[in-house]
Amino acid sequence: MKVSTLRIVLLLIISSLHLISVRAQFGIKKGVPISIPGEQNGEQLGEDIGKNDGFLSENDAADMSAIIEEAKKDLETMAMVTKMKEENMEGLAELKKLSTTEVLGGMKETLDNLKLIEYLFKDKEKAVREMEKEGMIEKAHIKKYRKDPDLLEQDTRRGLYFQFISLAVVGGFIE
């Protein structure tokens, strides 16, 4: 199974998660310390993403471990994991056929995207414009996000968190 197929399946899982009626805010809160790739000033941001061709650096492994440990402590996240396992058993069984390398590669890519959010949303209005230009925002939501760029940041962060947690479940890192 290719990584693009993994993304499609994960998008299906993630889209089904939006049906879950959880009202609490959970996931990675803004400002949680995870190491940002490249220099902190943003000039070389992202240059080392993917540099190791799927292998994790010590920082990546530590960051992933920290997110997983925090997720295990979060009652809302664990409720989401339980519901996901109950409602998507077939999809999860199919994804569990992926190799550990594929799962970790997807987790690393998601982690890198979580790190880049901090940089991307330094100028929230520009982030909305750029994401719209790249076709990353559904047309039905463009006006809402232009009006409230903070909501786009929250939704993007939440979606990436769900993706990371879904992969962690598939990889057996969260039971």
mmCIF file of C-alpha atoms in Angstrom:
data_model
loop_
_atom_site.group_PDB
_atom_site.id
_atom_site.type_symbol
_atom_site.label_atom_id
_atom_site.label_comp_id
_atom_site.label_asym_id
_atom_site.label_seq_id
_atom_site.Cartn_x
_atom_site.Cartn_y
_atom_site.Cartn_z
ATOM 1 C CA MET A 1 0.000 0.000 0.000
ATOM 2 C CA LYS A 2 1.460 3.342 -1.010
ATOM 3 C CA VAL A 3 1.653 6.383 1.235
ATOM 4 C CA SER A 4 -0.932 8.166 -0.970
ATOM 5 C CA THR A 5 -3.351 5.311 -0.320
ATOM 6 C CA LEU A 6 -2.558 5.661 3.374
ATOM 7 C CA ARG A 7 -3.469 9.332 3.177
ATOM 8 C CA ILE A 8 -6.794 8.563 1.497
ATOM 9 C CA VAL A 9 -7.715 5.975 4.105
ATOM 10 C CA LEU A 10 -6.643 8.283 6.917
ATOM 11 C CA LEU A 11 -8.705 11.098 5.450
ATOM 12 C CA LEU A 12 -11.711 8.771 5.525
ATOM 13 C CA ILE A 13 -11.005 7.929 9.152
ATOM 14 C CA ILE A 14 -10.446 11.557 10.036
ATOM 15 C CA SER A 15 -13.568 12.693 8.220
ATOM 16 C CA SER A 16 -15.589 10.151 10.182
ATOM 17 C CA LEU A 17 -14.180 11.650 13.379
ATOM 18 C CA HIS A 18 -15.920 14.927 12.614
ATOM 19 C CA LEU A 19 -19.184 13.092 13.245
ATOM 20 C CA ILE A 20 -18.179 12.514 16.847
ATOM 21 C CA SER A 21 -19.891 15.040 19.061
ATOM 22 C CA VAL A 22 -17.170 15.978 21.506
ATOM 23 C CA ARG A 23 -17.445 19.503 22.790
ATOM 24 C CA ALA A 24 -14.192 19.787 24.697
ATOM 25 C CA GLN A 25 -11.006 21.150 23.199
ATOM 26 C CA PHE A 26 -8.313 18.514 23.085
ATOM 27 C CA GLY A 27 -5.151 17.766 21.235
ATOM 28 C CA ILE A 28 -1.940 19.709 21.133
ATOM 29 C CA LYS A 29 -2.460 23.094 22.619
ATOM 30 C CA LYS A 30 -0.758 26.084 21.060
ATOM 31 C CA GLY A 31 2.653 26.617 22.581
ATOM 32 C CA VAL A 32 3.287 23.017 23.665
ATOM 33 C CA PRO A 33 7.054 22.701 23.247
ATOM 34 C CA ILE A 34 7.923 20.494 20.320
ATOM 35 C CA SER A 35 11.148 21.133 18.508
ATOM 36 C CA ILE A 36 10.740 23.033 15.263
ATOM 37 C CA PRO A 37 12.898 21.831 12.382
ATOM 38 C CA GLY A 38 15.538 24.257 11.160
ATOM 39 C CA GLU A 39 16.379 27.527 12.801
ATOM 40 C CA GLN A 40 13.927 29.196 15.155
ATOM 41 C CA ASN A 41 13.898 32.424 13.159
ATOM 42 C CA GLY A 42 12.191 30.605 10.287
ATOM 43 C CA GLU A 43 14.831 31.258 7.657
ATOM 44 C CA GLN A 44 15.780 27.611 7.280
ATOM 45 C CA LEU A 45 12.460 26.259 8.501
ATOM 46 C CA GLY A 46 11.558 22.970 6.918
ATOM 47 C CA GLU A 47 14.853 22.301 5.157
ATOM 48 C CA ASP A 48 15.517 19.205 7.223
ATOM 49 C CA ILE A 49 12.023 17.777 6.833
ATOM 50 C CA GLY A 50 12.323 14.452 5.067
ATOM 51 C CA LYS A 51 16.119 14.734 5.043
ATOM 52 C CA ASN A 52 16.502 11.333 6.693
ATOM 53 C CA ASP A 53 14.221 9.594 4.171
ATOM 54 C CA GLY A 54 11.748 8.213 6.673
ATOM 55 C CA PHE A 55 14.134 7.726 9.573
ATOM 56 C CA LEU A 56 13.415 9.584 12.759
ATOM 57 C CA SER A 57 15.846 11.894 14.422
ATOM 58 C CA GLU A 58 16.146 11.791 18.197
ATOM 59 C CA ASN A 59 14.109 15.008 18.374
ATOM 60 C CA ASP A 60 11.386 13.510 16.182
ATOM 61 C CA ALA A 61 11.216 10.376 18.324
ATOM 62 C CA ALA A 62 11.111 12.433 21.534
ATOM 63 C CA ASP A 63 8.426 14.748 20.141
ATOM 64 C CA MET A 64 6.321 11.828 18.922
ATOM 65 C CA SER A 65 6.669 10.086 22.254
ATOM 66 C CA ALA A 66 5.660 13.243 24.123
ATOM 67 C CA ILE A 67 2.534 13.685 21.995
ATOM 68 C CA ILE A 68 1.575 10.032 22.458
ATOM 69 C CA GLU A 69 2.098 10.177 26.227
ATOM 70 C CA GLU A 70 0.027 13.369 26.524
ATOM 71 C CA ALA A 71 -2.687 11.839 24.330
ATOM 72 C CA LYS A 72 -2.877 8.793 26.605
ATOM 73 C CA LYS A 73 -3.528 11.112 29.567
ATOM 74 C CA ASP A 74 -6.209 13.100 27.736
ATOM 75 C CA LEU A 75 -9.680 11.663 28.405
ATOM 76 C CA GLU A 76 -11.226 13.258 25.310
ATOM 77 C CA THR A 77 -8.534 11.836 23.036
ATOM 78 C CA MET A 78 -8.877 8.370 24.535
ATOM 79 C CA ALA A 79 -12.674 8.555 24.116
ATOM 80 C CA MET A 80 -12.097 9.443 20.466
ATOM 81 C CA VAL A 81 -9.674 6.505 20.092
ATOM 82 C CA THR A 82 -12.193 4.097 21.624
ATOM 83 C CA LYS A 83 -14.968 5.340 19.363
ATOM 84 C CA MET A 84 -12.689 5.198 16.321
ATOM 85 C CA LYS A 85 -11.778 1.578 17.097
ATOM 86 C CA GLU A 86 -15.429 0.619 17.544
ATOM 87 C CA GLU A 87 -16.753 2.366 14.455
ATOM 88 C CA ASN A 88 -13.865 1.802 12.033
ATOM 89 C CA MET A 89 -12.700 -1.736 12.828
ATOM 90 C CA GLU A 90 -12.531 -2.779 9.171
ATOM 91 C CA GLY A 91 -10.611 0.315 8.079
ATOM 92 C CA LEU A 92 -8.197 -0.003 10.986
ATOM 93 C CA ALA A 93 -7.668 -3.696 10.245
ATOM 94 C CA GLU A 94 -6.736 -2.779 6.680
ATOM 95 C CA LEU A 95 -4.374 -0.048 7.842
ATOM 96 C CA LYS A 96 -2.695 -2.377 10.328
ATOM 97 C CA LYS A 97 -1.329 -4.225 7.283
ATOM 98 C CA LEU A 98 0.973 -1.260 6.677
ATOM 99 C CA SER A 99 4.597 -1.695 7.612
ATOM 100 C CA THR A 100 5.943 0.004 10.705
ATOM 101 C CA THR A 101 8.100 2.151 8.430
ATOM 102 C CA GLU A 102 5.047 3.380 6.519
ATOM 103 C CA VAL A 103 3.180 4.195 9.731
ATOM 104 C CA LEU A 104 6.175 5.971 11.267
ATOM 105 C CA GLY A 105 6.731 7.831 8.001
ATOM 106 C CA GLY A 106 3.145 9.076 8.100
ATOM 107 C CA MET A 107 3.501 10.027 11.759
ATOM 108 C CA LYS A 108 6.718 11.936 11.032
ATOM 109 C CA GLU A 109 5.124 13.789 8.122
ATOM 110 C CA THR A 110 2.181 14.736 10.337
ATOM 111 C CA LEU A 111 4.550 15.797 13.128
ATOM 112 C CA ASP A 112 6.486 17.979 10.679
ATOM 113 C CA ASN A 113 3.212 19.597 9.578
ATOM 114 C CA LEU A 114 2.254 20.218 13.212
ATOM 115 C CA LYS A 115 5.587 21.949 13.721
ATOM 116 C CA LEU A 116 5.174 24.075 10.609
ATOM 117 C CA ILE A 117 1.810 25.379 11.815
ATOM 118 C CA GLU A 118 3.625 27.632 14.268
ATOM 119 C CA TYR A 119 5.488 29.265 11.405
ATOM 120 C CA LEU A 120 2.588 29.275 8.933
ATOM 121 C CA PHE A 121 0.182 30.993 11.295
ATOM 122 C CA LYS A 122 2.511 33.776 12.450
ATOM 123 C CA ASP A 123 0.610 35.858 9.882
ATOM 124 C CA LYS A 124 -2.875 34.384 10.052
ATOM 125 C CA GLU A 125 -4.390 36.328 7.154
ATOM 126 C CA LYS A 126 -1.505 35.317 4.908
ATOM 127 C CA ALA A 127 -1.953 31.698 6.022
ATOM 128 C CA VAL A 128 -5.596 31.809 4.932
ATOM 129 C CA ARG A 129 -4.626 33.274 1.548
ATOM 130 C CA GLU A 130 -1.843 30.742 0.980
ATOM 131 C CA MET A 131 -3.937 27.745 2.025
ATOM 132 C CA GLU A 132 -6.789 28.973 -0.171
ATOM 133 C CA LYS A 133 -4.405 29.460 -3.108
ATOM 134 C CA GLU A 134 -3.091 25.891 -2.650
ATOM 135 C CA GLY A 135 -6.639 24.507 -2.628
ATOM 136 C CA MET A 136 -6.368 23.362 0.990
ATOM 137 C CA ILE A 137 -9.609 25.049 2.067
ATOM 138 C CA GLU A 138 -12.995 23.853 0.885
ATOM 139 C CA LYS A 139 -14.867 26.608 -0.951
ATOM 140 C CA ALA A 140 -17.745 26.314 1.515
ATOM 141 C CA HIS A 141 -15.442 27.360 4.367
ATOM 142 C CA ILE A 142 -13.400 30.142 2.742
ATOM 143 C CA LYS A 143 -15.568 33.054 3.977
ATOM 144 C CA LYS A 144 -15.678 31.650 7.499
ATOM 145 C CA TYR A 145 -11.884 31.303 7.649
ATOM 146 C CA ARG A 146 -11.248 34.736 6.110
ATOM 147 C CA LYS A 147 -13.446 36.203 8.820
ATOM 148 C CA ASP A 148 -11.850 34.115 11.602
ATOM 149 C CA PRO A 149 -8.292 32.960 10.748
ATOM 150 C CA ASP A 150 -7.900 31.647 14.316
ATOM 151 C CA LEU A 151 -10.582 29.085 13.529
ATOM 152 C CA LEU A 152 -8.571 27.872 10.522
ATOM 153 C CA GLU A 153 -5.531 27.437 12.745
ATOM 154 C CA GLN A 154 -7.564 25.503 15.327
ATOM 155 C CA ASP A 155 -9.185 23.292 12.686
ATOM 156 C CA THR A 156 -5.858 22.634 10.953
ATOM 157 C CA ARG A 157 -4.154 21.795 14.236
ATOM 158 C CA ARG A 158 -7.068 19.549 15.277
ATOM 159 C CA GLY A 159 -7.097 17.734 11.914
ATOM 160 C CA LEU A 160 -3.357 17.055 12.062
ATOM 161 C CA TYR A 161 -3.665 15.895 15.663
ATOM 162 C CA PHE A 162 -6.428 13.453 14.667
ATOM 163 C CA GLN A 163 -4.253 12.206 11.819
ATOM 164 C CA PHE A 164 -1.286 11.695 14.128
ATOM 165 C CA ILE A 165 -3.397 9.896 16.741
ATOM 166 C CA SER A 166 -5.034 7.716 14.070
ATOM 167 C CA LEU A 167 -1.609 6.666 12.817
ATOM 168 C CA ALA A 168 -0.434 6.035 16.374
ATOM 169 C CA VAL A 169 -3.426 3.725 16.878
ATOM 170 C CA VAL A 170 -2.708 1.925 13.589
ATOM 171 C CA GLY A 171 0.941 1.522 14.616
ATOM 172 C CA GLY A 172 -0.048 0.148 18.015
ATOM 173 C CA PHE A 173 1.511 3.066 19.903
ATOM 174 C CA ILE A 174 -1.866 3.867 21.487
ATOM 175 C CA GLU A 175 -4.059 0.965 22.555
#
